[in-house]
PDB file of C-alpha atoms in Angstrom:
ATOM      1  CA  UNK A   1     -29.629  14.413 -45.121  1.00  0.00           C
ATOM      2  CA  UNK A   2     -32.604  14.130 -43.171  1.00  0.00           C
ATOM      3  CA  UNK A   3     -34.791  17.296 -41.840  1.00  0.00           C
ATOM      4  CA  UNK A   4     -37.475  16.790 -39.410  1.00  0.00           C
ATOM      5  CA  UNK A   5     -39.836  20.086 -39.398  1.00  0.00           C
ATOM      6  CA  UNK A   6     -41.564  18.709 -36.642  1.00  0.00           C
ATOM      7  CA  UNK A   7     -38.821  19.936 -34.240  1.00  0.00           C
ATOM      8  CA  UNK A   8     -38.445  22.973 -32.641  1.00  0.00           C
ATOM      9  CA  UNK A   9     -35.009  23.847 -34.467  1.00  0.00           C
ATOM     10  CA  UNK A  10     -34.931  25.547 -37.536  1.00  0.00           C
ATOM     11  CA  UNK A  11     -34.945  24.021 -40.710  1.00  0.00           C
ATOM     12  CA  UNK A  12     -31.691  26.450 -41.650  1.00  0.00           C
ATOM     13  CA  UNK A  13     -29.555  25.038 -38.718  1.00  0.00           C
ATOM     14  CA  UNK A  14     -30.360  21.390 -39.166  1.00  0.00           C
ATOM     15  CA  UNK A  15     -28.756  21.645 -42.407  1.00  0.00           C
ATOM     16  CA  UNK A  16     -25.976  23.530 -41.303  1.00  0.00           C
ATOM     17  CA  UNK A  17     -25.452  20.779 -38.564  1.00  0.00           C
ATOM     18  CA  UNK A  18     -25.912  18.364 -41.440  1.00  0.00           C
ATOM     19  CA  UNK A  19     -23.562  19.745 -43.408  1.00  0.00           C
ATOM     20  CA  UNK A  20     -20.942  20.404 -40.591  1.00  0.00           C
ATOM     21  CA  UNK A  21     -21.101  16.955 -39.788  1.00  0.00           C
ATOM     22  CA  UNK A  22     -21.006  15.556 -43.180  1.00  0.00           C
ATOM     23  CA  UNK A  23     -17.387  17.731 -43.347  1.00  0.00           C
ATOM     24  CA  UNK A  24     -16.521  16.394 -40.102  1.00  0.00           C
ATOM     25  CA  UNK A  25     -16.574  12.480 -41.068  1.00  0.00           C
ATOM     26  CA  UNK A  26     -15.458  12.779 -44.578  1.00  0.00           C
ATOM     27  CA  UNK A  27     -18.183  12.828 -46.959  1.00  0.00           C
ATOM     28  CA  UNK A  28     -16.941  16.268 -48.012  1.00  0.00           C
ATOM     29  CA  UNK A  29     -13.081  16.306 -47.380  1.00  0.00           C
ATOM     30  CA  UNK A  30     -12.003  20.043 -47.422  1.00  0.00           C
ATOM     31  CA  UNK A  31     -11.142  21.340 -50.737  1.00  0.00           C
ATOM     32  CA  UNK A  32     -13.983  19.331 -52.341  1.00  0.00           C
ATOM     33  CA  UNK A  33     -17.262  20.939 -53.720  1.00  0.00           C
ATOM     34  CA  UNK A  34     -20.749  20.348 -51.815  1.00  0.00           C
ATOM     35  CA  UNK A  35     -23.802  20.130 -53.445  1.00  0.00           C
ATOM     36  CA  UNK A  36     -25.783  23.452 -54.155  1.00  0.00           C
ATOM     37  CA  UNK A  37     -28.416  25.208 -52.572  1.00  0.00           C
ATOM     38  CA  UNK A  38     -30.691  24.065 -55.466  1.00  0.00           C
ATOM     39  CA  UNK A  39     -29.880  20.607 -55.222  1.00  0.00           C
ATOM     40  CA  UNK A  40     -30.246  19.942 -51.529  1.00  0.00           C
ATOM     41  CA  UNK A  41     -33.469  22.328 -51.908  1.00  0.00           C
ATOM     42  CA  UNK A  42     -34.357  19.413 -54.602  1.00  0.00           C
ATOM     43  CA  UNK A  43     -33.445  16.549 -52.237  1.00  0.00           C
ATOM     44  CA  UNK A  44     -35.472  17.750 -49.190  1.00  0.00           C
ATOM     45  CA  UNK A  45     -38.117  19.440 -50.861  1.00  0.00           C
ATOM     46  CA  UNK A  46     -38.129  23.128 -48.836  1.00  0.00           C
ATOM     47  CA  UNK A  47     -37.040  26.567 -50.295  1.00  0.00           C
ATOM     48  CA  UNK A  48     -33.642  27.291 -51.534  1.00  0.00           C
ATOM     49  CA  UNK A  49     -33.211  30.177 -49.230  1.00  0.00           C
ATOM     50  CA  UNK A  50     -33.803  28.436 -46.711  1.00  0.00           C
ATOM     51  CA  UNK A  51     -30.657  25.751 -47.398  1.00  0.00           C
ATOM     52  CA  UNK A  52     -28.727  28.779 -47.960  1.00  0.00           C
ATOM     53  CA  UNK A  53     -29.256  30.266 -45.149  1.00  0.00           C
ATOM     54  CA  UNK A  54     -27.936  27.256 -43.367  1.00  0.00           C
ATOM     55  CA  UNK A  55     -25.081  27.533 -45.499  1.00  0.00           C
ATOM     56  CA  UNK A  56     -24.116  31.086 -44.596  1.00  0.00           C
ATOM     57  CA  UNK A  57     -23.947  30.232 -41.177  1.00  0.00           C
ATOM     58  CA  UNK A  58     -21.074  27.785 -42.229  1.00  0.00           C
ATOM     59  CA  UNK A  59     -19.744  30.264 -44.694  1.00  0.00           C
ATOM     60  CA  UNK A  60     -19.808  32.463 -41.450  1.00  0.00           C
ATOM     61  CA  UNK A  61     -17.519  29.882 -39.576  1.00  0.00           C
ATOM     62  CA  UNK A  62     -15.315  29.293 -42.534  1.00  0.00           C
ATOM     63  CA  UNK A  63     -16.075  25.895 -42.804  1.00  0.00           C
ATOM     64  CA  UNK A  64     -16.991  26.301 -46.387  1.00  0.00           C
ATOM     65  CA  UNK A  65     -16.953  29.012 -48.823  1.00  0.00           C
ATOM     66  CA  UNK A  66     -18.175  30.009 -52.191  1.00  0.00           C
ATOM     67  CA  UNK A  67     -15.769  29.962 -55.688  1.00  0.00           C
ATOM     68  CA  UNK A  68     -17.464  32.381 -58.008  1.00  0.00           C
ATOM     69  CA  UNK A  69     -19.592  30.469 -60.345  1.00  0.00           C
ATOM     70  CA  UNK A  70     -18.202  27.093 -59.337  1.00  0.00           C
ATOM     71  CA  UNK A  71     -20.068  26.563 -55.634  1.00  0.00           C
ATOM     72  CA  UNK A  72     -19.663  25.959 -52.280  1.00  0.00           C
ATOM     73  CA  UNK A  73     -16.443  24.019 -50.945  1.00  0.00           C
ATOM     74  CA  UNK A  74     -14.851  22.823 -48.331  1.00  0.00           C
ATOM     75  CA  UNK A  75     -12.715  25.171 -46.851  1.00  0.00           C
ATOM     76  CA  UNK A  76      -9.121  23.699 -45.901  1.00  0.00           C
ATOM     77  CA  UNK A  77      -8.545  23.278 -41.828  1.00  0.00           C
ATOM     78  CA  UNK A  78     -12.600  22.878 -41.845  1.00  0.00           C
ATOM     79  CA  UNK A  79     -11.933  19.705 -39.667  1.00  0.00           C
ATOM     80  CA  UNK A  80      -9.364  20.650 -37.185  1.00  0.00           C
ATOM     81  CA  UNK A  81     -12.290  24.066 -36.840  1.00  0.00           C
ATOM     82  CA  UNK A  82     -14.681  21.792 -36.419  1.00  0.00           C
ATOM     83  CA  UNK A  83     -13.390  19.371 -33.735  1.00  0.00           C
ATOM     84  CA  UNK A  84     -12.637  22.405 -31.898  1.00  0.00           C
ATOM     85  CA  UNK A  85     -15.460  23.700 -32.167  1.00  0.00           C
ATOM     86  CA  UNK A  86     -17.010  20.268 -30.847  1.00  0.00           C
ATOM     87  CA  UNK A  87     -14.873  19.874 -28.049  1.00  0.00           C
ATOM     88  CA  UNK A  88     -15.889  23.262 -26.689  1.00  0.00           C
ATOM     89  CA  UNK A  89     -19.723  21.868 -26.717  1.00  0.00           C
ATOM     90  CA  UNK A  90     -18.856  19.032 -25.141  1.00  0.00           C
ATOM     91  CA  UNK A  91     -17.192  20.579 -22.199  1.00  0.00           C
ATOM     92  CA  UNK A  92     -20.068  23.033 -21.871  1.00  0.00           C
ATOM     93  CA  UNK A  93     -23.176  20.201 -22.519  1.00  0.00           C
ATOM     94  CA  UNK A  94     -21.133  17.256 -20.684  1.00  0.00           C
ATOM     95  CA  UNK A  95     -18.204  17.947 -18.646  1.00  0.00           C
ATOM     96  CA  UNK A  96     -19.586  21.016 -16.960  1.00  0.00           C
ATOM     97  CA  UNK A  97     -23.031  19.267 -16.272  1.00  0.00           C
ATOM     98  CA  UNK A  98     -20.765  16.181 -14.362  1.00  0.00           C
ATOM     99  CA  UNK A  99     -18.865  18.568 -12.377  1.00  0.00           C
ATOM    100  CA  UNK A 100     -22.202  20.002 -11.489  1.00  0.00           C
ATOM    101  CA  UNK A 101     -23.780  17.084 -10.654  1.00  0.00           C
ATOM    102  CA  UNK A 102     -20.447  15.332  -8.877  1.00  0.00           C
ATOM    103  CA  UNK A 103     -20.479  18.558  -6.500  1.00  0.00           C
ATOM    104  CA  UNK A 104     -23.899  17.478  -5.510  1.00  0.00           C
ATOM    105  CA  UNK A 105     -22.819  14.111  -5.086  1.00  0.00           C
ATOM    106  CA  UNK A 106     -20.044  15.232  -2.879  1.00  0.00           C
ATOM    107  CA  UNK A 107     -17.910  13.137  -5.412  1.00  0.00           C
ATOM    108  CA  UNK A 108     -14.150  13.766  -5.569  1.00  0.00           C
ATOM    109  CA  UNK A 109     -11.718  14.409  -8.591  1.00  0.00           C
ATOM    110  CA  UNK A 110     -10.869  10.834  -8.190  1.00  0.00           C
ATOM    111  CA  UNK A 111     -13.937   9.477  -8.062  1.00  0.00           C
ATOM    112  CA  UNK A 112     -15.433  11.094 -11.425  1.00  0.00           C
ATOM    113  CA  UNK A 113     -12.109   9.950 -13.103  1.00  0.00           C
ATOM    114  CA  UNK A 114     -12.351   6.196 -12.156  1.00  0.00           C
ATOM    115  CA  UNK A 115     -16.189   6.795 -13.164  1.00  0.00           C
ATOM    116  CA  UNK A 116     -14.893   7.437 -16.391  1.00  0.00           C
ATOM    117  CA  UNK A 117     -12.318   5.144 -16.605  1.00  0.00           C
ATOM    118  CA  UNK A 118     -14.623   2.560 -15.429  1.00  0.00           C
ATOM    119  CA  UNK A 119     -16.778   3.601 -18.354  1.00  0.00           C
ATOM    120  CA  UNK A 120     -13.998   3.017 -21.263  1.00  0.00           C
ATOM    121  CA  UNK A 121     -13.320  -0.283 -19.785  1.00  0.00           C
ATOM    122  CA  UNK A 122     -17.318  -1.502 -20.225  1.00  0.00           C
ATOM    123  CA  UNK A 123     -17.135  -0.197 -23.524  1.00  0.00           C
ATOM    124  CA  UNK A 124     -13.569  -2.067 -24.554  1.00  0.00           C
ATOM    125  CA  UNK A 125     -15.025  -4.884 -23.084  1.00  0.00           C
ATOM    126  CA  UNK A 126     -18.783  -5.419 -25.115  1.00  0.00           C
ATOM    127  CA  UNK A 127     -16.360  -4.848 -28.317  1.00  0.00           C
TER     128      UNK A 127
END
């Protein structure tokens, strides 16, 4: 985990990001404890309340949730909430904005697909 308090996010939702992600590639497969507030506290040096408030916020999603005096874990279908979740960003912060931007263009459907298309190609291609 790395936090940088030089940004204007809050320290609370980097972690939750950090976490989320951390779920969402594996390092924390659902049904498996994370570490506690006091040992990511311990491993970035900043207040305890503060990584807990960060978890809340996934506690809130019910990505995770808390065992009575076991921890935090993984809640199961974290994953599958998360991609979701994901995929809903990235129609608002990418697909929306090339629509946008395409209508400006005076761009057709057709023309934004083979865009894309053209896109996956390049990237099959410097594999």
């Amino acid at each position: 985990m790395n936090i940088n308090p030089n940004i204007e996010k809050p320290i609370f939702i980097q972690i939750a990001e950090q976490l989320e992600d951390s779920i969402f590639t594996g390092v924390f497969p659902e049904e498996t404890k994370i570490p506690s507030t006091n040992e990511i506290s311990a491993l970035l040096n900043i207040n305890p309340h503060t990584v807990l408030k960060g978890m809340n916020i996934l506690v809130d999603e019910e990505i995770i949730y808390k065992k009575r005096g076991l921890g935090m874990f993984v809640k199961t279908g974290a994953v599958e909430k998360i991609r979701k979740k994901r995929q809903g960003q990235f129609y608002d912060q990418f697909v929306a904005a090339l629509i946008e931007e395409a209508e400006k263009l005076k761009m057709t459907k057709e023309e934004i697909i083979a865009l894309i298309e053209r896109g996956y190609e390049n990237e099959r291609n410097s594999d």
